[in-house]
Amino acid sequence: MLWQLKDTSRKAALKYVSDTRSQTARKKDPHPAYRVPLDPRLYTPKYPLPQGGRKYAPITKNYHVVTMQLGYKFRRPRHRTQPHWISMMLKNRVVVAQKRVDQWKQLEEDYEHMKTERQFLQRLGQNMEDYESPILQAIQESRKYKQMLDNASNKQGDLE
């Protein structure tokens, strides 16, 4: 009989052939003694067999990846409160970024003051440009950091 076959894939393919009655007749008399089998040699299923059954929900993780405004990625847990260390990590990153921006703004202001001082000294006949170079170098370094942040945020905008 069909249930004695060793090949499980063929057994699965022929399970509908083992009882040729209608669905209502199967529900009325579900006992195997009442079934009307069809000879398995009369039916050869096409391989691969179609996948049927219930569509299950995809396996989900207990976290999701979030991108900060600064471009950093971190894992935020689902269905529970966020751990304290993650909140502090985010806060510290924001504080460090704000310090860098404040330093950059301060350097820009200092450079503007030096420009006006240079113009004042030129009117007096003095020519001193050596004191501007360290500030200009620091401004260039802080601009590199700002460009890095802008590029990271632009990449995130392209992905969305």
CSV table of C-alpha atoms in Angstrom, one decimal:
chain,number,residue,atom,x,y,z
A,1,MET,CA,0.0,0.0,0.0
A,2,LEU,CA,1.0,3.6,-0.3
A,3,TRP,CA,1.6,4.2,3.4
A,4,GLN,CA,4.2,1.5,3.3
A,5,LEU,CA,6.4,3.2,0.7
A,6,LYS,CA,9.9,4.1,1.8
A,7,ASP,CA,10.2,7.1,-0.4
A,8,THR,CA,8.6,9.9,1.6
A,9,SER,CA,8.5,12.4,-1.3
A,10,ARG,CA,6.5,10.0,-3.4
A,11,LYS,CA,4.3,9.2,-0.4
A,12,ALA,CA,3.6,12.9,0.0
A,13,ALA,CA,2.9,13.2,-3.7
A,14,LEU,CA,0.5,10.2,-3.7
A,15,LYS,CA,-1.4,11.0,-0.5
A,16,TYR,CA,-4.2,12.5,-2.5
A,17,VAL,CA,-4.3,9.5,-4.8
A,18,SER,CA,-4.7,7.0,-1.9
A,19,ASP,CA,-8.3,8.2,-1.4
A,20,THR,CA,-10.2,9.2,-4.5
A,21,ARG,CA,-13.4,10.1,-2.7
A,22,SER,CA,-14.7,13.7,-2.5
A,23,GLN,CA,-13.8,15.9,0.5
A,24,THR,CA,-17.3,15.6,2.0
A,25,ALA,CA,-17.1,11.8,1.8
A,26,ARG,CA,-13.8,11.9,3.5
A,27,LYS,CA,-15.2,14.0,6.3
A,28,LYS,CA,-18.2,11.8,6.7
A,29,ASP,CA,-16.2,8.6,6.9
A,30,PRO,CA,-12.6,9.4,7.7
A,31,HIS,CA,-11.6,5.9,8.7
A,32,PRO,CA,-9.0,4.3,6.3
A,33,ALA,CA,-11.2,1.3,5.8
A,34,TYR,CA,-13.6,3.3,3.7
A,35,ARG,CA,-11.1,4.8,1.3
A,36,VAL,CA,-11.1,4.1,-2.4
A,37,PRO,CA,-7.5,3.9,-3.5
A,38,LEU,CA,-6.2,4.5,-7.0
A,39,ASP,CA,-3.3,2.4,-8.3
A,40,PRO,CA,-0.1,4.5,-7.9
A,41,ARG,CA,1.1,3.3,-11.3
A,42,LEU,CA,-1.7,5.3,-12.9
A,43,TYR,CA,-0.5,8.6,-11.5
A,44,THR,CA,3.1,10.0,-11.8
A,45,PRO,CA,3.5,13.4,-10.1
A,46,LYS,CA,5.5,16.1,-11.7
A,47,TYR,CA,8.7,17.0,-9.8
A,48,PRO,CA,9.5,19.2,-8.1
A,49,LEU,CA,6.2,19.1,-6.2
A,50,PRO,CA,4.4,22.4,-5.6
A,51,GLN,CA,4.8,23.8,-2.2
A,52,GLY,CA,1.5,24.3,-0.4
A,53,GLY,CA,0.4,25.0,3.0
A,54,ARG,CA,0.3,28.0,5.2
A,55,LYS,CA,2.5,31.0,4.6
A,56,TYR,CA,4.3,31.6,7.8
A,57,ALA,CA,5.4,35.1,8.9
A,58,PRO,CA,9.1,35.7,8.4
A,59,ILE,CA,11.4,35.1,11.3
A,60,THR,CA,11.9,38.4,13.1
A,61,LYS,CA,14.8,39.6,15.2
A,62,ASN,CA,14.4,41.0,18.6
A,63,TYR,CA,16.1,44.2,17.5
A,64,HIS,CA,16.2,46.5,14.4
A,65,VAL,CA,19.0,48.6,13.1
A,66,VAL,CA,18.5,52.4,13.4
A,67,THR,CA,20.6,55.1,11.8
A,68,MET,CA,21.2,58.2,13.8
A,69,GLN,CA,21.1,61.7,12.3
A,70,LEU,CA,24.9,61.7,12.5
A,71,GLY,CA,25.2,58.6,10.5
A,72,TYR,CA,26.0,56.1,13.2
A,73,LYS,CA,24.1,52.8,13.2
A,74,PHE,CA,23.0,50.9,16.3
A,75,ARG,CA,20.6,48.2,17.4
A,76,ARG,CA,17.4,49.2,19.1
A,77,PRO,CA,15.6,46.4,20.9
A,78,ARG,CA,12.0,45.6,20.0
A,79,HIS,CA,9.1,45.0,22.5
A,80,ARG,CA,11.1,46.2,25.5
A,81,THR,CA,12.7,49.3,26.9
A,82,GLN,CA,16.0,50.4,25.5
A,83,PRO,CA,19.0,49.7,27.8
A,84,HIS,CA,20.5,52.5,29.6
A,85,TRP,CA,24.0,52.0,28.1
A,86,ILE,CA,22.6,52.5,24.6
A,87,SER,CA,20.9,55.8,25.6
A,88,MET,CA,24.2,57.0,27.1
A,89,MET,CA,26.2,55.9,24.1
A,90,LEU,CA,23.9,57.9,21.8
A,91,LYS,CA,24.0,60.9,24.2
A,92,ASN,CA,27.8,60.9,24.3
A,93,ARG,CA,28.1,60.7,20.5
A,94,VAL,CA,25.8,63.7,20.2
A,95,VAL,CA,27.8,65.6,22.8
A,96,VAL,CA,31.1,64.9,21.0
A,97,ALA,CA,29.6,65.9,17.6
A,98,GLN,CA,28.3,69.1,19.1
A,99,LYS,CA,31.7,69.9,20.7
A,100,ARG,CA,33.3,69.5,17.3
A,101,VAL,CA,30.7,71.8,15.6
A,102,ASP,CA,31.2,74.4,18.4
A,103,GLN,CA,35.0,74.2,18.0
A,104,TRP,CA,34.6,74.7,14.2
A,105,LYS,CA,32.3,77.7,14.7
A,106,GLN,CA,34.8,79.2,17.2
A,107,LEU,CA,37.7,78.7,14.7
A,108,GLU,CA,35.6,80.4,12.0
A,109,GLU,CA,35.0,83.4,14.3
A,110,ASP,CA,38.7,83.6,15.2
A,111,TYR,CA,39.6,83.6,11.6
A,112,GLU,CA,37.2,86.4,10.9
A,113,HIS,CA,38.8,88.4,13.7
A,114,MET,CA,42.3,87.7,12.3
A,115,LYS,CA,41.2,88.9,8.9
A,116,THR,CA,40.1,92.2,10.3
A,117,GLU,CA,43.3,92.5,12.3
A,118,ARG,CA,45.4,91.8,9.3
A,119,GLN,CA,43.6,94.5,7.3
A,120,PHE,CA,44.2,96.9,10.2
A,121,LEU,CA,47.9,96.0,10.3
A,122,GLN,CA,48.2,96.4,6.6
A,123,ARG,CA,46.9,100.0,6.9
A,124,LEU,CA,49.6,100.6,9.5
A,125,GLY,CA,52.3,99.2,7.2
A,126,GLN,CA,52.8,95.9,9.0
A,127,ASN,CA,52.7,92.6,7.2
A,128,MET,CA,52.3,89.6,9.6
A,129,GLU,CA,50.6,86.5,8.1
A,130,ASP,CA,52.3,83.7,10.1
A,131,TYR,CA,49.8,83.7,13.0
A,132,GLU,CA,46.9,82.7,10.6
A,133,SER,CA,48.3,79.4,9.4
A,134,PRO,CA,47.6,77.3,12.6
A,135,ILE,CA,44.0,78.4,12.7
A,136,LEU,CA,43.5,77.8,9.0
A,137,GLN,CA,45.0,74.3,9.4
A,138,ALA,CA,42.6,73.6,12.3
A,139,ILE,CA,39.6,74.9,10.2
A,140,GLN,CA,40.6,72.5,7.4
A,141,GLU,CA,40.7,69.5,9.7
A,142,SER,CA,37.3,70.4,11.2
A,143,ARG,CA,35.9,70.8,7.6
A,144,LYS,CA,37.0,67.3,6.8
A,145,TYR,CA,35.0,66.0,9.7
A,146,LYS,CA,32.0,68.0,8.6
A,147,GLN,CA,32.3,66.7,5.0
A,148,MET,CA,32.5,63.2,6.4
A,149,LEU,CA,29.2,63.7,8.3
A,150,ASP,CA,27.6,65.3,5.2
A,151,ASN,CA,28.6,62.4,3.0
A,152,ALA,CA,27.2,59.9,5.6
A,153,SER,CA,23.9,61.7,5.7
A,154,ASN,CA,23.8,61.9,1.9
A,155,LYS,CA,24.3,58.2,1.6
A,156,GLN,CA,21.5,57.5,4.0
A,157,GLY,CA,19.3,59.9,2.0
A,158,ASP,CA,20.1,57.9,-1.2
A,159,LEU,CA,19.2,54.6,0.4
A,160,GLU,CA,15.7,55.9,1.6
